[in-house]
Coordinates of C-alpha atoms in Angstrom, one line a residue:
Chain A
X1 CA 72.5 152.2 181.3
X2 CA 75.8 153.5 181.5
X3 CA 77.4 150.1 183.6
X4 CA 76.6 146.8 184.9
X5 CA 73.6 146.1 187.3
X6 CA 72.0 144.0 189.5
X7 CA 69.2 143.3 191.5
X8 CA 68.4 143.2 194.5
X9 CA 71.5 144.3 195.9
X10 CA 70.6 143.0 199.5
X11 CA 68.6 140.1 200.1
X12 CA 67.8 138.2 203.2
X13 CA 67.1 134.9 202.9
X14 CA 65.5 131.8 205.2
X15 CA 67.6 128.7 205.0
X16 CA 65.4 126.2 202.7
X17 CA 63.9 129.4 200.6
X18 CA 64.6 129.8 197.0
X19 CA 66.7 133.3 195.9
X20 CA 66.7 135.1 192.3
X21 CA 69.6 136.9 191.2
X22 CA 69.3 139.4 188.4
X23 CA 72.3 141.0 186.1
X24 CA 71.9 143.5 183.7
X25 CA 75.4 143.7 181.9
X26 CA 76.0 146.6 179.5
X27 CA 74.4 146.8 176.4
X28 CA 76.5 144.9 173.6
X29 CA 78.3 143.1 175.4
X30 CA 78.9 139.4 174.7
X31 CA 79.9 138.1 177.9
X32 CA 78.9 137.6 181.4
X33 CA 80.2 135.9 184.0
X34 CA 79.1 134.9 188.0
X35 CA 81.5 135.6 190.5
X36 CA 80.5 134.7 194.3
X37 CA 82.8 136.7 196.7
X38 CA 83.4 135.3 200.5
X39 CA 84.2 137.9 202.9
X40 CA 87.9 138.9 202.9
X41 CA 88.7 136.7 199.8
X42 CA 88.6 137.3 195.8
X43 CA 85.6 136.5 193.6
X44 CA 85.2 133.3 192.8
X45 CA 84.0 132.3 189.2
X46 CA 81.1 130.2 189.4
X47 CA 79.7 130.5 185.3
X48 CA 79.9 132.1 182.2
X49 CA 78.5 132.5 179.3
X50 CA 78.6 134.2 175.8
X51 CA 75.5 135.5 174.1
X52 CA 72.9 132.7 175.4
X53 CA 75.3 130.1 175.9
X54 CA 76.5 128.9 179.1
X55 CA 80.1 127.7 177.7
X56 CA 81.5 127.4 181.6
X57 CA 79.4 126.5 184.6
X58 CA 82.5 124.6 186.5
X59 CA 82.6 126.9 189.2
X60 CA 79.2 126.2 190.3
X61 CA 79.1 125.0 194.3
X62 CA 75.9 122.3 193.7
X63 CA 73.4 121.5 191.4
X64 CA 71.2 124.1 193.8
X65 CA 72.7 126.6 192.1
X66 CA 71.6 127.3 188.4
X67 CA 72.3 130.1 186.0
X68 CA 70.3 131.5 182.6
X69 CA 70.5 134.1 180.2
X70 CA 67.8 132.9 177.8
X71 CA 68.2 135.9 175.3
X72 CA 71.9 137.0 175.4
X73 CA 71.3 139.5 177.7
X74 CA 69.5 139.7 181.6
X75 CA 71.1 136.8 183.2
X76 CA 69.8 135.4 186.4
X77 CA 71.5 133.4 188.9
X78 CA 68.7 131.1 190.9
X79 CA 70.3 129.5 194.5
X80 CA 67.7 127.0 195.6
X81 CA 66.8 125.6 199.0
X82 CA 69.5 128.2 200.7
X83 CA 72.3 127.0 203.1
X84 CA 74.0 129.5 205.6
X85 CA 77.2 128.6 203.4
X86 CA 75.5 130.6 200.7
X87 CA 75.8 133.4 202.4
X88 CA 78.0 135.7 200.0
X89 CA 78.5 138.9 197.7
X90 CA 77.4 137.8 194.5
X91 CA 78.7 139.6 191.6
X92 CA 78.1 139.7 187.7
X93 CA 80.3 141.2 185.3
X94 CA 80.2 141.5 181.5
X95 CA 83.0 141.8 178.8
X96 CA 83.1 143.1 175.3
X97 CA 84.2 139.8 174.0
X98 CA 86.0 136.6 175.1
X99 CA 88.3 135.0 173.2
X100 CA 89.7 131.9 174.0
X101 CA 93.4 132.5 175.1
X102 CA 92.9 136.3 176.0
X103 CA 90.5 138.3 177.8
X104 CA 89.3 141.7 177.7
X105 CA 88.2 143.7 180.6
X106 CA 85.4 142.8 183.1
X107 CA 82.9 145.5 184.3
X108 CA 81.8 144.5 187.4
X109 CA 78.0 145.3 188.5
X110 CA 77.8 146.8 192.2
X111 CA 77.0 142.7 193.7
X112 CA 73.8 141.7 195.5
X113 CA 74.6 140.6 199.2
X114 CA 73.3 137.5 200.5
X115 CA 72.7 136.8 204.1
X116 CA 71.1 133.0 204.7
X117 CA 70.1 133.4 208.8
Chain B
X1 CA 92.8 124.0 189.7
X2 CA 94.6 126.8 189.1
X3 CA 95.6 128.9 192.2
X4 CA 97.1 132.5 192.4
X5 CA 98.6 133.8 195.5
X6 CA 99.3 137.1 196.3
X7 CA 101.4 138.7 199.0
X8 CA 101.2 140.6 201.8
X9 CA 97.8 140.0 202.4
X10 CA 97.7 143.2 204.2
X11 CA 99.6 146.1 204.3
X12 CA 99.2 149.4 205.9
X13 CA 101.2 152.5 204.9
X14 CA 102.0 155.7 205.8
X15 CA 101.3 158.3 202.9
X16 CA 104.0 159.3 201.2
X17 CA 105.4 155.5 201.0
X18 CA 105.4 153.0 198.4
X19 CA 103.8 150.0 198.3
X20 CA 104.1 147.0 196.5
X21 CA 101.9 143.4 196.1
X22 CA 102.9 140.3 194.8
X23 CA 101.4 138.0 192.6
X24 CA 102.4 133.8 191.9
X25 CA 101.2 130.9 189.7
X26 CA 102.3 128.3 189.8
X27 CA 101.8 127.4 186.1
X28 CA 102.5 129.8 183.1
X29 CA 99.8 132.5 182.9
X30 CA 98.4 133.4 179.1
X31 CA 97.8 136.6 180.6
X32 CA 97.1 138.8 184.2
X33 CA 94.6 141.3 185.3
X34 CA 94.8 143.5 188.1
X35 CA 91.9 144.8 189.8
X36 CA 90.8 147.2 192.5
X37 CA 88.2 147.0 195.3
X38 CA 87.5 150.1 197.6
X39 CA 86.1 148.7 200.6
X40 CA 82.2 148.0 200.2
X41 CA 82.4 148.3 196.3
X42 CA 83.7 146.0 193.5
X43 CA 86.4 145.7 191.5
X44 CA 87.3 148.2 189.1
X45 CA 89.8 147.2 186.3
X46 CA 93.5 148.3 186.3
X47 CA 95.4 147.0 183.1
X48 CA 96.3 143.8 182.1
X49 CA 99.6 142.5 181.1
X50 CA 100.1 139.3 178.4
X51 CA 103.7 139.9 176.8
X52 CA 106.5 138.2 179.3
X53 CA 108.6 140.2 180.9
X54 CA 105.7 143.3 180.4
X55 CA 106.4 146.5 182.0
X56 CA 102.9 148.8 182.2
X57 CA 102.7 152.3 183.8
X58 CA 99.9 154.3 184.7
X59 CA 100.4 157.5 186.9
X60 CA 101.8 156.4 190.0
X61 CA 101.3 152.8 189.6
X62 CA 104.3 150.5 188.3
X63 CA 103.0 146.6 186.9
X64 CA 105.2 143.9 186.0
X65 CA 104.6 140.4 184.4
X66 CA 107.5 138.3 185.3
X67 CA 110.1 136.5 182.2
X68 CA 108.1 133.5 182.8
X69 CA 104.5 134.7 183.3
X70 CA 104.1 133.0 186.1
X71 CA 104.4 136.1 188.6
X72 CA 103.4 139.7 188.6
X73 CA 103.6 143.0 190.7
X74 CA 101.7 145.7 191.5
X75 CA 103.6 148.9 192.5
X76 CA 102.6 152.0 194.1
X77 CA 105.0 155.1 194.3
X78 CA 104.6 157.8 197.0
X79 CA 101.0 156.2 198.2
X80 CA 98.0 158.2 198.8
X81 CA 94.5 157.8 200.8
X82 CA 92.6 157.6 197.8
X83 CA 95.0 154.3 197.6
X84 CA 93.0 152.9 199.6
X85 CA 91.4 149.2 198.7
X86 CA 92.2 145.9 197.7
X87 CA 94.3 144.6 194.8
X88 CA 93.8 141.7 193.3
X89 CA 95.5 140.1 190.7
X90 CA 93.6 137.8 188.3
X91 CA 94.7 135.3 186.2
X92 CA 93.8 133.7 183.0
X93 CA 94.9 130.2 182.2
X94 CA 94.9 129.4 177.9
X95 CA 93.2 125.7 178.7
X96 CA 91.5 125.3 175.2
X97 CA 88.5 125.7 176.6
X98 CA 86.1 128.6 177.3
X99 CA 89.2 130.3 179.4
X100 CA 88.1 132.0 182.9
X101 CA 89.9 134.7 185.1
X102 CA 90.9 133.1 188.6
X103 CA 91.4 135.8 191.0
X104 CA 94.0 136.1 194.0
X105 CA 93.5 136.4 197.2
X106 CA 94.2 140.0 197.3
X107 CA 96.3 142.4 199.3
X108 CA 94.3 144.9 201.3
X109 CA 96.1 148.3 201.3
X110 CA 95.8 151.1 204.2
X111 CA 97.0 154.4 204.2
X112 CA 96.8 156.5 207.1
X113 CA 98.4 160.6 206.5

């Protein structure tokens, strides 16, 4: 694939129900980060990680929230028992690389819109 | 934690005018980011700057990182509708620690002919 996706990109949830969150990032690429994005504002970080590792997960809202990429590549991004506060873009993005003390450029996948009614 | 703010948070233009957004930290930056967002898409990597006092041009679009990396600027000469979108800034703090991009709050840009 040519960029970064994700899956679904709309999802409707009931407040209490568990959502899954899937991120392709592009092939090769080391990194891949969670952003969640409130209307109006900038993305917020919520985790990263490098290959399989989860080295940053500081930006998580709760422990309902729980991210995995068990083989260095998919990543999925699990919400559990849903609040209305949830409700939010969320977007992946992936990097070449990520050294500490500099950054390379994020590719941002198209987001998967949350609504908790 | 670390905070960037960024200024106007909206600005509408006429085209044919320039435009310009503000970025401040108020720690020392290792490096900034700048980003665009079209309205109901995501952001799309600009450039990003790390040397202080950084001048970076591309096209039409002017970016600065400020003597003491703590500020930047996004300028846009002679603006047009394809323009259009939100800028955000992103910064990257060196903590010694799996570093992270925190983004601004982003300037959303209009441009009417």
């Amino acid at each position: 694939g040519a960029g970064v996706s994700q899956s679904p990109r709309y999802k409707v949830a009931k407040r209490g129900q568990d959502v899954a969150l899937r991120c392709d990032p592009i092939s090769g690429h080391v990194s891949l980060f969670w952003y969640q994005q409130a209307l109006g504002q900038g993305p917020e970080f919520l985790t990263y990680f490098q290959n399989e590792a989860q080295l940053d997960k500081s930006g998580l809202p709760s422990d309902r929230f729980f991210a995995e990429r068990p083989e260095g590549s998919v990543s999925t991004l699990k919400i559990q028992r849903t609040q209305q506060e949830d409700s939010a873009v969320y977007l992946c993005a992936s990097s070449l690389a990520h050294i500490i003390g500099t950054a390379y450029e994020q590719y941002f996948g198209p987001g998967t819109r949350l609504t908790v009614t | 934690g670390q905070q960037v703010m960024q200024i106007p948070q909206y600005q509408h233009v006429q085209e044919g005018e320039d435009f310009t957004t503000y970025c401040n930290s108020s720690t020392t930056l290792s490096n900034i980011q700048w980003y665009k967002q079209r309205p109901g898409g995501h952001p799309v990597f600009l450039i990003q700057l790390v040397k202080s006092g950084e001048v970076k041009k591309q096209k039409r679009l002017t970016f600065q990182f400020g003597e003491a990396k703590k500020n930047s600027s996004l300028h846009i000469t002679a603006t047009q509708t394809t323009d259009v979108g939100t800028y955000f800034c992103a910064g990257l703090w060196h903590t010694g620690t799996a570093s992270k991009l925190t983004f601004g709050t982003g300037t959303r840009l209009q441009v009417t002919l």
